[in-house]
Amino acid sequence: MSPKLKQGLVQVYTGDGKGKTTAALGQGFRAAGRGLKVCMIQFLKGANSGELVAVKKMEPDFRIFRFEKKRGFFWTLTDEEKQELKEEIETGFAFAKELLAQGECDMLILDEIMGVLQNRLLTVDAVCELIRTKPAHVELILTGRNVPPPIAELADLITEMKEVKHYFRQGVPARVGIES
């Protein structure tokens, strides 16, 4: 049995800079290292990435779940593909609610949930309801750009990653082990 947090809070990592998912993973690594059960659901991410490999070594204390087929960027999808993606995201979100209801985790990370909201694949009200009804001891971490005001109001911590300089602008592509 994992230790329970006395008080689970709501953290948000947002902004146009690099590091939102990395910050959430860091919190997850720390929590798992102290015996807490961590679940991360990644939305809008289809590429294989280093965190999947690293976290696999930490199971069952830290688990990552994905529910979507690999696709291109949202704006390149057909209406049919967008509808299919919406259904997959709804399945992932229902799974998140089930994890909370069954007491499966002490920390739940909804990675890129703000992108889901921005693309209207879930409603802000649905995410706010999850925040309001999460068990008191569960730490909830949300990532992604453009936090809607109702979610910002419910959050206990918001950290904004601000791009000051990025090597991508100088033509350096995503690198395995760093960006993926």
C-alpha positions as protocol buffer text, in pm:
chain_id: "A"
residue {
  index: 1
  type: MET
  ca { x: 0 y: 0 z: 0 }
}
residue {
  index: 2
  type: SER
  ca { x: 137 y: 339 z: -96 }
}
residue {
  index: 3
  type: PRO
  ca { x: 156 y: 628 z: 149 }
}
residue {
  index: 4
  type: LYS
  ca { x: -120 y: 885 z: 103 }
}
residue {
  index: 5
  type: LEU
  ca { x: -67 y: 1256 z: 75 }
}
residue {
  index: 6
  type: LYS
  ca { x: -239 y: 1450 z: 351 }
}
residue {
  index: 7
  type: GLN
  ca { x: -350 y: 1706 z: 97 }
}
residue {
  index: 8
  type: GLY
  ca { x: -346 y: 1665 z: -278 }
}
residue {
  index: 9
  type: LEU
  ca { x: -323 y: 1988 z: -473 }
}
residue {
  index: 10
  type: VAL
  ca { x: -371 y: 2090 z: -836 }
}
residue {
  index: 11
  type: GLN
  ca { x: -59 y: 2190 z: -1029 }
}
residue {
  index: 12
  type: VAL
  ca { x: -55 y: 2337 z: -1380 }
}
residue {
  index: 13
  type: TYR
  ca { x: 249 y: 2361 z: -1608 }
}
residue {
  index: 14
  type: THR
  ca { x: 176 y: 2591 z: -1900 }
}
residue {
  index: 15
  type: GLY
  ca { x: 331 y: 2844 z: -2136 }
}
residue {
  index: 16
  type: ASP
  ca { x: 499 y: 2856 z: -2475 }
}
residue {
  index: 17
  type: GLY
  ca { x: 832 y: 2728 z: -2349 }
}
residue {
  index: 18
  type: LYS
  ca { x: 982 y: 2381 z: -2343 }
}
residue {
  index: 19
  type: GLY
  ca { x: 956 y: 2178 z: -2025 }
}
residue {
  index: 20
  type: LYS
  ca { x: 589 y: 2132 z: -1930 }
}
residue {
  index: 21
  type: THR
  ca { x: 584 y: 1756 z: -1968 }
}
residue {
  index: 22
  type: THR
  ca { x: 935 y: 1730 z: -1828 }
}
residue {
  index: 23
  type: ALA
  ca { x: 831 y: 1918 z: -1513 }
}
residue {
  index: 24
  type: ALA
  ca { x: 530 y: 1690 z: -1469 }
}
residue {
  index: 25
  type: LEU
  ca { x: 748 y: 1382 z: -1517 }
}
residue {
  index: 26
  type: GLY
  ca { x: 993 y: 1517 z: -1261 }
}
residue {
  index: 27
  type: GLN
  ca { x: 714 y: 1549 z: -1007 }
}
residue {
  index: 28
  type: GLY
  ca { x: 606 y: 1195 z: -1094 }
}
residue {
  index: 29
  type: PHE
  ca { x: 959 y: 1058 z: -1051 }
}
residue {
  index: 30
  type: ARG
  ca { x: 988 y: 1227 z: -712 }
}
residue {
  index: 31
  type: ALA
  ca { x: 650 y: 1096 z: -599 }
}
residue {
  index: 32
  type: ALA
  ca { x: 722 y: 740 z: -716 }
}
residue {
  index: 33
  type: GLY
  ca { x: 1058 y: 756 z: -541 }
}
residue {
  index: 34
  type: ARG
  ca { x: 873 y: 820 z: -215 }
}
residue {
  index: 35
  type: GLY
  ca { x: 635 y: 530 z: -264 }
}
residue {
  index: 36
  type: LEU
  ca { x: 339 y: 713 z: -418 }
}
residue {
  index: 37
  type: LYS
  ca { x: 153 y: 554 z: -709 }
}
residue {
  index: 38
  type: VAL
  ca { x: 169 y: 776 z: -1017 }
}
residue {
  index: 39
  type: CYS
  ca { x: -40 y: 753 z: -1334 }
}
residue {
  index: 40
  type: MET
  ca { x: 13 y: 976 z: -1636 }
}
residue {
  index: 41
  type: ILE
  ca { x: -227 y: 993 z: -1927 }
}
residue {
  index: 42
  type: GLN
  ca { x: -71 y: 1150 z: -2234 }
}
residue {
  index: 43
  type: PHE
  ca { x: -304 y: 1318 z: -2481 }
}
residue {
  index: 44
  type: LEU
  ca { x: -219 y: 1430 z: -2835 }
}
residue {
  index: 45
  type: LYS
  ca { x: 115 y: 1248 z: -2830 }
}
residue {
  index: 46
  type: GLY
  ca { x: 171 y: 961 z: -3066 }
}
residue {
  index: 47
  type: ALA
  ca { x: 546 y: 949 z: -3112 }
}
residue {
  index: 48
  type: ASN
  ca { x: 759 y: 709 z: -2915 }
}
residue {
  index: 49
  type: SER
  ca { x: 950 y: 906 z: -2653 }
}
residue {
  index: 50
  type: GLY
  ca { x: 1215 y: 847 z: -2390 }
}
residue {
  index: 51
  type: GLU
  ca { x: 978 y: 887 z: -2097 }
}
residue {
  index: 52
  type: LEU
  ca { x: 785 y: 578 z: -2208 }
}
residue {
  index: 53
  type: VAL
  ca { x: 1103 y: 371 z: -2183 }
}
residue {
  index: 54
  type: ALA
  ca { x: 1217 y: 525 z: -1853 }
}
residue {
  index: 55
  type: VAL
  ca { x: 881 y: 494 z: -1681 }
}
residue {
  index: 56
  type: LYS
  ca { x: 845 y: 133 z: -1797 }
}
residue {
  index: 57
  type: LYS
  ca { x: 1137 y: 58 z: -1562 }
}
residue {
  index: 58
  type: MET
  ca { x: 944 y: 216 z: -1273 }
}
residue {
  index: 59
  type: GLU
  ca { x: 624 y: 12 z: -1312 }
}
residue {
  index: 60
  type: PRO
  ca { x: 401 y: -47 z: -1123 }
}
residue {
  index: 61
  type: ASP
  ca { x: 483 y: 268 z: -921 }
}
residue {
  index: 62
  type: PHE
  ca { x: 469 y: 496 z: -1226 }
}
residue {
  index: 63
  type: ARG
  ca { x: 262 y: 413 z: -1534 }
}
residue {
  index: 64
  type: ILE
  ca { x: 196 y: 604 z: -1856 }
}
residue {
  index: 65
  type: PHE
  ca { x: -119 y: 547 z: -2060 }
}
residue {
  index: 66
  type: ARG
  ca { x: -205 y: 654 z: -2414 }
}
residue {
  index: 67
  type: PHE
  ca { x: -536 y: 592 z: -2589 }
}
residue {
  index: 68
  type: GLU
  ca { x: -484 y: 751 z: -2929 }
}
residue {
  index: 69
  type: LYS
  ca { x: -363 y: 612 z: -3258 }
}
residue {
  index: 70
  type: LYS
  ca { x: -58 y: 780 z: -3404 }
}
residue {
  index: 71
  type: ARG
  ca { x: -164 y: 1068 z: -3629 }
}
residue {
  index: 72
  type: GLY
  ca { x: -41 y: 1396 z: -3765 }
}
residue {
  index: 73
  type: PHE
  ca { x: -104 y: 1733 z: -3606 }
}
residue {
  index: 74
  type: PHE
  ca { x: -465 y: 1817 z: -3523 }
}
residue {
  index: 75
  type: TRP
  ca { x: -496 y: 2085 z: -3792 }
}
residue {
  index: 76
  type: THR
  ca { x: -396 y: 1832 z: -4061 }
}
residue {
  index: 77
  type: LEU
  ca { x: -671 y: 1581 z: -3974 }
}
residue {
  index: 78
  type: THR
  ca { x: -991 y: 1522 z: -4168 }
}
residue {
  index: 79
  type: ASP
  ca { x: -1325 y: 1568 z: -3991 }
}
residue {
  index: 80
  type: GLU
  ca { x: -1355 y: 1190 z: -3965 }
}
residue {
  index: 81
  type: GLU
  ca { x: -1009 y: 1160 z: -3807 }
}
residue {
  index: 82
  type: LYS
  ca { x: -1093 y: 1444 z: -3565 }
}
residue {
  index: 83
  type: GLN
  ca { x: -1408 y: 1262 z: -3458 }
}
residue {
  index: 84
  type: GLU
  ca { x: -1215 y: 939 z: -3408 }
}
residue {
  index: 85
  type: LEU
  ca { x: -953 y: 1129 z: -3204 }
}
residue {
  index: 86
  type: LYS
  ca { x: -1228 y: 1288 z: -2993 }
}
residue {
  index: 87
  type: GLU
  ca { x: -1364 y: 943 z: -2909 }
}
residue {
  index: 88
  type: GLU
  ca { x: -1018 y: 815 z: -2814 }
}
residue {
  index: 89
  type: ILE
  ca { x: -963 y: 1119 z: -2590 }
}
residue {
  index: 90
  type: GLU
  ca { x: -1301 y: 1067 z: -2426 }
}
residue {
  index: 91
  type: THR
  ca { x: -1196 y: 707 z: -2355 }
}
residue {
  index: 92
  type: GLY
  ca { x: -871 y: 829 z: -2198 }
}
residue {
  index: 93
  type: PHE
  ca { x: -1054 y: 1088 z: -1988 }
}
residue {
  index: 94
  type: ALA
  ca { x: -1308 y: 829 z: -1871 }
}
residue {
  index: 95
  type: PHE
  ca { x: -1012 y: 610 z: -1773 }
}
residue {
  index: 96
  type: ALA
  ca { x: -868 y: 901 z: -1570 }
}
residue {
  index: 97
  type: LYS
  ca { x: -1197 y: 933 z: -1381 }
}
residue {
  index: 98
  type: GLU
  ca { x: -1200 y: 558 z: -1320 }
}
residue {
  index: 99
  type: LEU
  ca { x: -843 y: 566 z: -1184 }
}
residue {
  index: 100
  type: LEU
  ca { x: -954 y: 829 z: -935 }
}
residue {
  index: 101
  type: ALA
  ca { x: -1274 y: 648 z: -843 }
}
residue {
  index: 102
  type: GLN
  ca { x: -1090 y: 319 z: -785 }
}
residue {
  index: 103
  type: GLY
  ca { x: -807 y: 479 z: -585 }
}
residue {
  index: 104
  type: GLU
  ca { x: -545 y: 358 z: -833 }
}
residue {
  index: 105
  type: CYS
  ca { x: -310 y: 653 z: -795 }
}
residue {
  index: 106
  type: ASP
  ca { x: -183 y: 913 z: -551 }
}
residue {
  index: 107
  type: MET
  ca { x: -76 y: 1142 z: -835 }
}
residue {
  index: 108
  type: LEU
  ca { x: -255 y: 1177 z: -1167 }
}
residue {
  index: 109
  type: ILE
  ca { x: -91 y: 1365 z: -1453 }
}
residue {
  index: 110
  type: LEU
  ca { x: -304 y: 1471 z: -1749 }
}
residue {
  index: 111
  type: ASP
  ca { x: -36 y: 1561 z: -2000 }
}
residue {
  index: 112
  type: GLU
  ca { x: -136 y: 1805 z: -2276 }
}
residue {
  index: 113
  type: ILE
  ca { x: -492 y: 1832 z: -2146 }
}
residue {
  index: 114
  type: MET
  ca { x: -491 y: 2203 z: -2234 }
}
residue {
  index: 115
  type: GLY
  ca { x: -431 y: 2115 z: -2600 }
}
residue {
  index: 116
  type: VAL
  ca { x: -729 y: 1882 z: -2579 }
}
residue {
  index: 117
  type: LEU
  ca { x: -941 y: 2169 z: -2449 }
}
residue {
  index: 118
  type: GLN
  ca { x: -809 y: 2419 z: -2702 }
}
residue {
  index: 119
  type: ASN
  ca { x: -909 y: 2181 z: -2983 }
}
residue {
  index: 120
  type: ARG
  ca { x: -1253 y: 2133 z: -2822 }
}
residue {
  index: 121
  type: LEU
  ca { x: -1206 y: 1758 z: -2783 }
}
residue {
  index: 122
  type: LEU
  ca { x: -1327 y: 1779 z: -2421 }
}
residue {
  index: 123
  type: THR
  ca { x: -1506 y: 2058 z: -2238 }
}
residue {
  index: 124
  type: VAL
  ca { x: -1355 y: 2285 z: -1978 }
}
residue {
  index: 125
  type: ASP
  ca { x: -1653 y: 2199 z: -1757 }
}
residue {
  index: 126
  type: ALA
  ca { x: -1562 y: 1828 z: -1769 }
}
residue {
  index: 127
  type: VAL
  ca { x: -1205 y: 1898 z: -1656 }
}
residue {
  index: 128
  type: CYS
  ca { x: -1325 y: 2139 z: -1384 }
}
residue {
  index: 129
  type: GLU
  ca { x: -1561 y: 1869 z: -1257 }
}
residue {
  index: 130
  type: LEU
  ca { x: -1273 y: 1620 z: -1239 }
}
residue {
  index: 131
  type: ILE
  ca { x: -1071 y: 1876 z: -1041 }
}
residue {
  index: 132
  type: ARG
  ca { x: -1357 y: 1944 z: -799 }
}
residue {
  index: 133
  type: THR
  ca { x: -1435 y: 1576 z: -740 }
}
residue {
  index: 134
  type: LYS
  ca { x: -1086 y: 1426 z: -722 }
}
residue {
  index: 135
  type: PRO
  ca { x: -1010 y: 1253 z: -391 }
}
residue {
  index: 136
  type: ALA
  ca { x: -863 y: 1499 z: -141 }
}
residue {
  index: 137
  type: HIS
  ca { x: -532 y: 1311 z: -113 }
}
residue {
  index: 138
  type: VAL
  ca { x: -462 y: 1291 z: -489 }
}
residue {
  index: 139
  type: GLU
  ca { x: -217 y: 1535 z: -647 }
}
residue {
  index: 140
  type: LEU
  ca { x: -342 y: 1637 z: -992 }
}
residue {
  index: 141
  type: ILE
  ca { x: -103 y: 1777 z: -1251 }
}
residue {
  index: 142
  type: LEU
  ca { x: -224 y: 1932 z: -1576 }
}
residue {
  index: 143
  type: THR
  ca { x: -1 y: 2042 z: -1865 }
}
residue {
  index: 144
  type: GLY
  ca { x: -35 y: 2236 z: -2186 }
}
residue {
  index: 145
  type: ARG
  ca { x: -55 y: 2586 z: -2328 }
}
residue {
  index: 146
  type: ASN
  ca { x: -339 y: 2833 z: -2276 }
}
residue {
  index: 147
  type: VAL
  ca { x: -500 y: 2746 z: -1942 }
}
residue {
  index: 148
  type: PRO
  ca { x: -870 y: 2837 z: -1945 }
}
residue {
  index: 149
  type: PRO
  ca { x: -962 y: 3083 z: -1665 }
}
residue {
  index: 150
  type: PRO
  ca { x: -1196 y: 2838 z: -1484 }
}
residue {
  index: 151
  type: ILE
  ca { x: -911 y: 2587 z: -1453 }
}
residue {
  index: 152
  type: ALA
  ca { x: -666 y: 2859 z: -1348 }
}
residue {
  index: 153
  type: GLU
  ca { x: -910 y: 2956 z: -1073 }
}
residue {
  index: 154
  type: LEU
  ca { x: -921 y: 2599 z: -938 }
}
residue {
  index: 155
  type: ALA
  ca { x: -543 y: 2543 z: -956 }
}
residue {
  index: 156
  type: ASP
  ca { x: -324 y: 2569 z: -647 }
}
residue {
  index: 157
  type: LEU
  ca { x: -4 y: 2623 z: -848 }
}
residue {
  index: 158
  type: ILE
  ca { x: 53 y: 2750 z: -1199 }
}
residue {
  index: 159
  type: THR
  ca { x: 403 y: 2756 z: -1344 }
}
residue {
  index: 160
  type: GLU
  ca { x: 452 y: 2921 z: -1681 }
}
residue {
  index: 161
  type: MET
  ca { x: 736 y: 2802 z: -1903 }
}
residue {
  index: 162
  type: LYS
  ca { x: 838 y: 3103 z: -2107 }
}
residue {
  index: 163
  type: GLU
  ca { x: 1051 y: 3071 z: -2416 }
}
residue {
  index: 164
  type: VAL
  ca { x: 1338 y: 3318 z: -2399 }
}
residue {
  index: 165
  type: LYS
  ca { x: 1558 y: 3143 z: -2653 }
}
residue {
  index: 166
  type: HIS
  ca { x: 1519 y: 2808 z: -2827 }
}
residue {
  index: 167
  type: TYR
  ca { x: 1765 y: 2627 z: -3053 }
}
residue {
  index: 168
  type: PHE
  ca { x: 1476 y: 2510 z: -3271 }
}
residue {
  index: 169
  type: ARG
  ca { x: 1464 y: 2867 z: -3407 }
}
residue {
  index: 170
  type: GLN
  ca { x: 1823 y: 2818 z: -3522 }
}
residue {
  index: 171
  type: GLY
  ca { x: 1730 y: 2507 z: -3718 }
}
residue {
  index: 172
  type: VAL
  ca { x: 1814 y: 2240 z: -3460 }
}
residue {
  index: 173
  type: PRO
  ca { x: 1552 y: 1964 z: -3499 }
}
residue {
  index: 174
  type: ALA
  ca { x: 1405 y: 1759 z: -3214 }
}
residue {
  index: 175
  type: ARG
  ca { x: 1671 y: 1527 z: -3075 }
}
residue {
  index: 176
  type: VAL
  ca { x: 1621 y: 1175 z: -2942 }
}
residue {
  index: 177
  type: GLY
  ca { x: 1669 y: 1172 z: -2566 }
}
residue {
  index: 178
  type: ILE
  ca { x: 1613 y: 1547 z: -2533 }
}
residue {
  index: 179
  type: GLU
  ca { x: 1283 y: 1635 z: -2703 }
}
residue {
  index: 180
  type: SER
  ca { x: 1166 y: 1280 z: -2765 }
}
